[in-house]
Short mmCIF file of C-alpha atoms in Angstrom, two decimals:
data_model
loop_
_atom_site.label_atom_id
_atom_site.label_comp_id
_atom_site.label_asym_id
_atom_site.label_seq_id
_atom_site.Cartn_x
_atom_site.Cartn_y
_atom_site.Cartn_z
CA UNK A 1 -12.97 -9.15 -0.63
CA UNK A 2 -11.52 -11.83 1.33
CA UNK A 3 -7.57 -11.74 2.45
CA UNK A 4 -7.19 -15.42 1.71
CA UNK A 5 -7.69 -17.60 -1.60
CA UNK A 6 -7.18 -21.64 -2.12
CA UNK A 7 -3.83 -22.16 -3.06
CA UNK A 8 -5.67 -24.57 -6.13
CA UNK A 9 -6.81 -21.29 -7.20
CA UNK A 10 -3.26 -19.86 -7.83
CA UNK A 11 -0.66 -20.19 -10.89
CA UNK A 12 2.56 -19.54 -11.01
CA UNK A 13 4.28 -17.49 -13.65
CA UNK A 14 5.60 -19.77 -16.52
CA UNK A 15 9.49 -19.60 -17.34
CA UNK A 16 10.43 -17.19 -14.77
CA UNK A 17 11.10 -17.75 -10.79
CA UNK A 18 8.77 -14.69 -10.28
CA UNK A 19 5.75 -16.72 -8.58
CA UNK A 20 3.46 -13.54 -7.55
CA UNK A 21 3.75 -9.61 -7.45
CA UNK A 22 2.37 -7.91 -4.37
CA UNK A 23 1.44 -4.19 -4.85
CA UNK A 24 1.03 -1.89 -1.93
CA UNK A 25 -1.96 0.87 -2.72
CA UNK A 26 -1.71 4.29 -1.24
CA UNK A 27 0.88 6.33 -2.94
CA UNK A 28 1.96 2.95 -5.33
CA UNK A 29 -1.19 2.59 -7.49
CA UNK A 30 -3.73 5.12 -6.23
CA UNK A 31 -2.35 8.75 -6.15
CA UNK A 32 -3.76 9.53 -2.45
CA UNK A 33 -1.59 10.49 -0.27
CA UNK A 34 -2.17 13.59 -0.86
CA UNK A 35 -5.71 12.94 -0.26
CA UNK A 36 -4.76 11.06 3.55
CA UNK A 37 -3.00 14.41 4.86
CA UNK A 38 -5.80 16.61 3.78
CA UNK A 39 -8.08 14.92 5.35
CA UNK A 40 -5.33 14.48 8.69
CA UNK A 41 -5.34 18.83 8.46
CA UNK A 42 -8.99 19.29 7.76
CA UNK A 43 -9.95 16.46 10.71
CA UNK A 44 -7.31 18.52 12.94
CA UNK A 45 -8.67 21.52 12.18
CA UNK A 46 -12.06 20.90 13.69
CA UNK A 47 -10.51 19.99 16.63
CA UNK A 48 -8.47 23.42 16.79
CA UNK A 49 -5.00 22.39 15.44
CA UNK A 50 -2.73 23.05 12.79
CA UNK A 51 -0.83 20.56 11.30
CA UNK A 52 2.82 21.17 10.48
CA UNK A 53 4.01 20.42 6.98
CA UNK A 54 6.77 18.66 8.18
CA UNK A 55 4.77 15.94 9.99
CA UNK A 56 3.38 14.68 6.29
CA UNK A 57 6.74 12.88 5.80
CA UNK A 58 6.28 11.56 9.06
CA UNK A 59 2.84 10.02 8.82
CA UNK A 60 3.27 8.94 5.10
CA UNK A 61 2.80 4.93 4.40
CA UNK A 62 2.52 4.07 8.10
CA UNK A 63 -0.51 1.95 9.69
CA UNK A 64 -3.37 4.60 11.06
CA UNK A 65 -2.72 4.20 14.65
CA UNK A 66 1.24 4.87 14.34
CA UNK A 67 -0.16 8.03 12.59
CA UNK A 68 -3.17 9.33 14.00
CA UNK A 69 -1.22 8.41 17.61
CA UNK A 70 1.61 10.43 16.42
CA UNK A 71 -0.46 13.40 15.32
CA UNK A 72 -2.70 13.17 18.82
CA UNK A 73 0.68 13.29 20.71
CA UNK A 74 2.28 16.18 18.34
CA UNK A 75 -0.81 18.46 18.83
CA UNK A 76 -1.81 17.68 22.05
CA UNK A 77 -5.46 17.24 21.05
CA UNK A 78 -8.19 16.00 23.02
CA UNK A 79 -9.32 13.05 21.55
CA UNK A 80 -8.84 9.57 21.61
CA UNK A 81 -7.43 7.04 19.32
CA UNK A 82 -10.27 4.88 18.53
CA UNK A 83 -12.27 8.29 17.83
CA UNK A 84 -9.75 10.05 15.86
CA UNK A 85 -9.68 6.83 13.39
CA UNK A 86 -12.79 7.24 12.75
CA UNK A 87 -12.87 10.71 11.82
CA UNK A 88 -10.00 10.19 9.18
CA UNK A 89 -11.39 7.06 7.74
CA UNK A 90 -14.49 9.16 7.10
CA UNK A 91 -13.30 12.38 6.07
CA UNK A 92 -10.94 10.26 3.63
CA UNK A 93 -13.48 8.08 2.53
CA UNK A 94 -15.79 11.02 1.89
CA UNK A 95 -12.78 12.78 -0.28
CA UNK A 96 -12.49 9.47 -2.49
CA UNK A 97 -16.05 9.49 -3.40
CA UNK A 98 -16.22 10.33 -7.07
CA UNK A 99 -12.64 8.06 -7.27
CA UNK A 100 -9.30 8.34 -6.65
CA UNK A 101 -6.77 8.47 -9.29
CA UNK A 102 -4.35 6.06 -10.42
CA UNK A 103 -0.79 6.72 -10.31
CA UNK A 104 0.92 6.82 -13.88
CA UNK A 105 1.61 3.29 -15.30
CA UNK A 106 -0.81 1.35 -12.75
CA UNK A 107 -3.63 0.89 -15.07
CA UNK A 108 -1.05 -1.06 -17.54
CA UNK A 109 0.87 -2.61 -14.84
CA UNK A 110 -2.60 -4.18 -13.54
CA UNK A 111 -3.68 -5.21 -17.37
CA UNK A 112 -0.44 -6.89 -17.93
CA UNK A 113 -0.04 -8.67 -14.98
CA UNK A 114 -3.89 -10.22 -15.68
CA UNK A 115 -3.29 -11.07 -18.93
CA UNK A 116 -0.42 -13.11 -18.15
CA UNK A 117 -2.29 -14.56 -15.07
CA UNK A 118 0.49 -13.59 -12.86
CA UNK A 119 -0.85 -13.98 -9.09
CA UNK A 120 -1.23 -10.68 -7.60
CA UNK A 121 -2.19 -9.62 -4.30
CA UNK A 122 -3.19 -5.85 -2.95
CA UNK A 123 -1.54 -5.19 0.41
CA UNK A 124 -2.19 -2.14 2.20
CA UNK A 125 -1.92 -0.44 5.88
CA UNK A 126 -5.44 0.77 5.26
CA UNK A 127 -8.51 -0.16 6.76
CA UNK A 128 -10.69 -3.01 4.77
CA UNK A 129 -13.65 0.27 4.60
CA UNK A 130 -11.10 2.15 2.52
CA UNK A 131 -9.65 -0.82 0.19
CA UNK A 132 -13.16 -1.99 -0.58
CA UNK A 133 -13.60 1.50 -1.49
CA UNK A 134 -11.24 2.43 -3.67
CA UNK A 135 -11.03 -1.09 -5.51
CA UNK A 136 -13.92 0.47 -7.66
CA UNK A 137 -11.78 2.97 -8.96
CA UNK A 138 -8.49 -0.25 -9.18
CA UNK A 139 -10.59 -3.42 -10.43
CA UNK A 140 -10.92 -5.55 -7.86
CA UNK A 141 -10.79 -8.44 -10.49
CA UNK A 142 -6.91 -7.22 -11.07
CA UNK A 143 -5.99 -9.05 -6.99
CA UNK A 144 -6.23 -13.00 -6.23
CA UNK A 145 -6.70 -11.46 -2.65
CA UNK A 146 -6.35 -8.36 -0.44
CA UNK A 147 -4.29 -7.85 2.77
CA UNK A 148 -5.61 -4.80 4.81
CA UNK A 149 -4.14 -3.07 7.95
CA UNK A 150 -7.12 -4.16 10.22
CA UNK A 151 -6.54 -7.75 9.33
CA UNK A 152 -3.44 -8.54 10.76
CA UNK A 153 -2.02 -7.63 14.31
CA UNK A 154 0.64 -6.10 13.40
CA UNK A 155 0.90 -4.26 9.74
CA UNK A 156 3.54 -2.57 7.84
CA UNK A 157 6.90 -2.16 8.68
CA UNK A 158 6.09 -5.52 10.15
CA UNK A 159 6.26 -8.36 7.81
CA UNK A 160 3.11 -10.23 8.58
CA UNK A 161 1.32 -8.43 5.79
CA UNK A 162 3.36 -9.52 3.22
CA UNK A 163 3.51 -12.82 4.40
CA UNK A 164 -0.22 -13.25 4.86
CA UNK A 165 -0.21 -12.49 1.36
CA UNK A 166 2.47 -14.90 -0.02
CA UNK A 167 0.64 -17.43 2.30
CA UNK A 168 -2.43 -17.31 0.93
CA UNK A 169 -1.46 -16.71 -2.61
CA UNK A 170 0.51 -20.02 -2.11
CA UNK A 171 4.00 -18.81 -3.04
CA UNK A 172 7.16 -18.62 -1.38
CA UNK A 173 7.83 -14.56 0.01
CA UNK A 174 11.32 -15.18 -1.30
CA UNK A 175 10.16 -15.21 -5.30
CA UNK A 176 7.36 -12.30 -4.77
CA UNK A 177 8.48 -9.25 -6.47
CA UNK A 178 6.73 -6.11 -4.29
CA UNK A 179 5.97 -2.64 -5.59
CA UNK A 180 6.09 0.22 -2.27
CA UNK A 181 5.98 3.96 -2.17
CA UNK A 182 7.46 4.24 1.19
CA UNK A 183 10.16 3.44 3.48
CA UNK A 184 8.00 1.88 6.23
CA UNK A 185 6.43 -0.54 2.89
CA UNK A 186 9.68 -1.24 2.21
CA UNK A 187 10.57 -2.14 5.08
CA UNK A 188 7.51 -4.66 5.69
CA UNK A 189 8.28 -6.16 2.64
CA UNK A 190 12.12 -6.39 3.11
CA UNK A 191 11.93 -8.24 6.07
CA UNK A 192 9.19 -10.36 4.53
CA UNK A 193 12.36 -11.33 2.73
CA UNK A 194 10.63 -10.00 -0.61
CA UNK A 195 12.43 -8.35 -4.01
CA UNK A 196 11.43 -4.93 -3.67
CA UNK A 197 10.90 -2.27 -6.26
CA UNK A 198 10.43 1.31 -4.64
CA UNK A 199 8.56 4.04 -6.40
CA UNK A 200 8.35 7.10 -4.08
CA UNK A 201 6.08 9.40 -3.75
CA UNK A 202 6.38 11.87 -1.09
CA UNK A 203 9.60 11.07 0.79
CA UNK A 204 13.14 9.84 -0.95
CA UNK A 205 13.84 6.07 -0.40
CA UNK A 206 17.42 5.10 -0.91
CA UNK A 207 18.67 1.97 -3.13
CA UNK A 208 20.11 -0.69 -1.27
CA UNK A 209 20.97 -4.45 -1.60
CA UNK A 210 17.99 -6.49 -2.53
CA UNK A 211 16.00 -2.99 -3.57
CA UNK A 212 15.67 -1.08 -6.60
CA UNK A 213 14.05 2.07 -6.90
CA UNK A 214 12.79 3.66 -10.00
CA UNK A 215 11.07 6.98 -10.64
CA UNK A 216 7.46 5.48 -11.74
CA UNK A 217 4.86 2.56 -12.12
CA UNK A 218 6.22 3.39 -16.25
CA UNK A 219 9.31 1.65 -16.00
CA UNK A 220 8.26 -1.39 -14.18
CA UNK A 221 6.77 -3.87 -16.58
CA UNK A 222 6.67 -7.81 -15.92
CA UNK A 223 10.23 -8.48 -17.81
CA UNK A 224 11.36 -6.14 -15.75
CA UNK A 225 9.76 -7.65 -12.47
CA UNK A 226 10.83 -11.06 -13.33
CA UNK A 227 14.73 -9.80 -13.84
CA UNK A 228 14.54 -8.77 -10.17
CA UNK A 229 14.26 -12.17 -9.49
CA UNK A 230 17.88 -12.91 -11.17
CA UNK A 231 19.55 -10.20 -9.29
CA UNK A 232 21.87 -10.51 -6.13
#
């Protein structure tokens, strides 16, 4: 899939000042964060280490070097950075092989959003290898475009993911309603100057101005999208 479309190609979403929704994946649609530390403990564990529970909340939703660095420097382990994103791509890739679940309330979310040809864009920290990969299980007909983590030079919490997105889905980042599991997501797509709707997942993400957080994909719906746009 391609991170850019023709803005001809894009609508925007009748009666309402919602003009796209931009969904991050890991954690938000696909339930796999759970599978991303396994594979972080079972790569670590080949090279002698033991990862602490307490570093999960710490590598959750960030770009791979920020964790895989983090983890080299926590454990001390002999490896490089370049090699050790390797080995998690494709010990992760390897665990998402039969599929990868969907979160509660993604599959409608997606089928909604299509059938009222609202633009919508996938933007992840992950590596193009793993998006491609687990849009089988997501329909990659559900996205106008992608955004992944190896495509821009600097991802999530920087903005320029989110604004690649808006860009080339043609639509001011101001009126794009976003969808995040974590705080570094949210705060990518906060200073993107997007509406944000957080949905944790394995670490608690306070409300704030500008942010509302809910407990699951099953209460967001596209009224309920579109009404973020209204709020102050």
């Amino acid at each position: 899939m391609t991170s850019t479309v023709p803005a001809s190609l894009t609508r925007t979403a009748e009666g309402s000042a919602l003009q796209a929704v931009l969904l991050d994946m890991d954690g938000t649609l696909v339930d796999s964060e759970g599978f991303w530390w396994d594979a972080e403990v079972e790569v670590f564990k080949t090279l002698g280490h033991v990862l602490d529970e307490s570093w999960r909340d710490v590598v959750v939703g960030g770009p791979m070097t920020r964790s895989a660095g983090f983890l080299i420097e926590a454990t001390g382990a002999d490896i490089t950075l370049a090699e050790l994103t390797v080995l998690l791509n494709d010990t992760f890739e390897e665990r998402i092989g039969l599929g990868v679940p969907l979160m509660p309330g993604a599959q409608r979310l997606l089928a909604e959003l299509a059938a009222h040809e609202v633009p919508t864009a996938l933007v992840s920290a992950s590596h193009r290898r793993i998006i491609d990969r687990v849009l089988t299980s997501l329909g990659p007909e559900n996205f106008a475009l992608t955004v992944a983590g190896d495509e821009v030079p600097r991802t999530k919490p920087n903005p320029d993911p989110y604004l690649l997105a808006a860009r080339g889905l043609g639509v001011d980042p101001a009126r794009c309603a976003v969808v995040e599991d974590t705080a570094t997501g949210v705060a990518a797509a906060e200073a993107a100057g997007c509406k944000v709707v957080a949905v944790p997942s394995v670490a608690p993400i306070a409300a704030a101005p500008g942010r509302t957080v809910v407990g699951s994909l099953e209460d967001v719906d596209l009224v309920f999208l579109r009404d973020l746009m209204t709020q102050r």
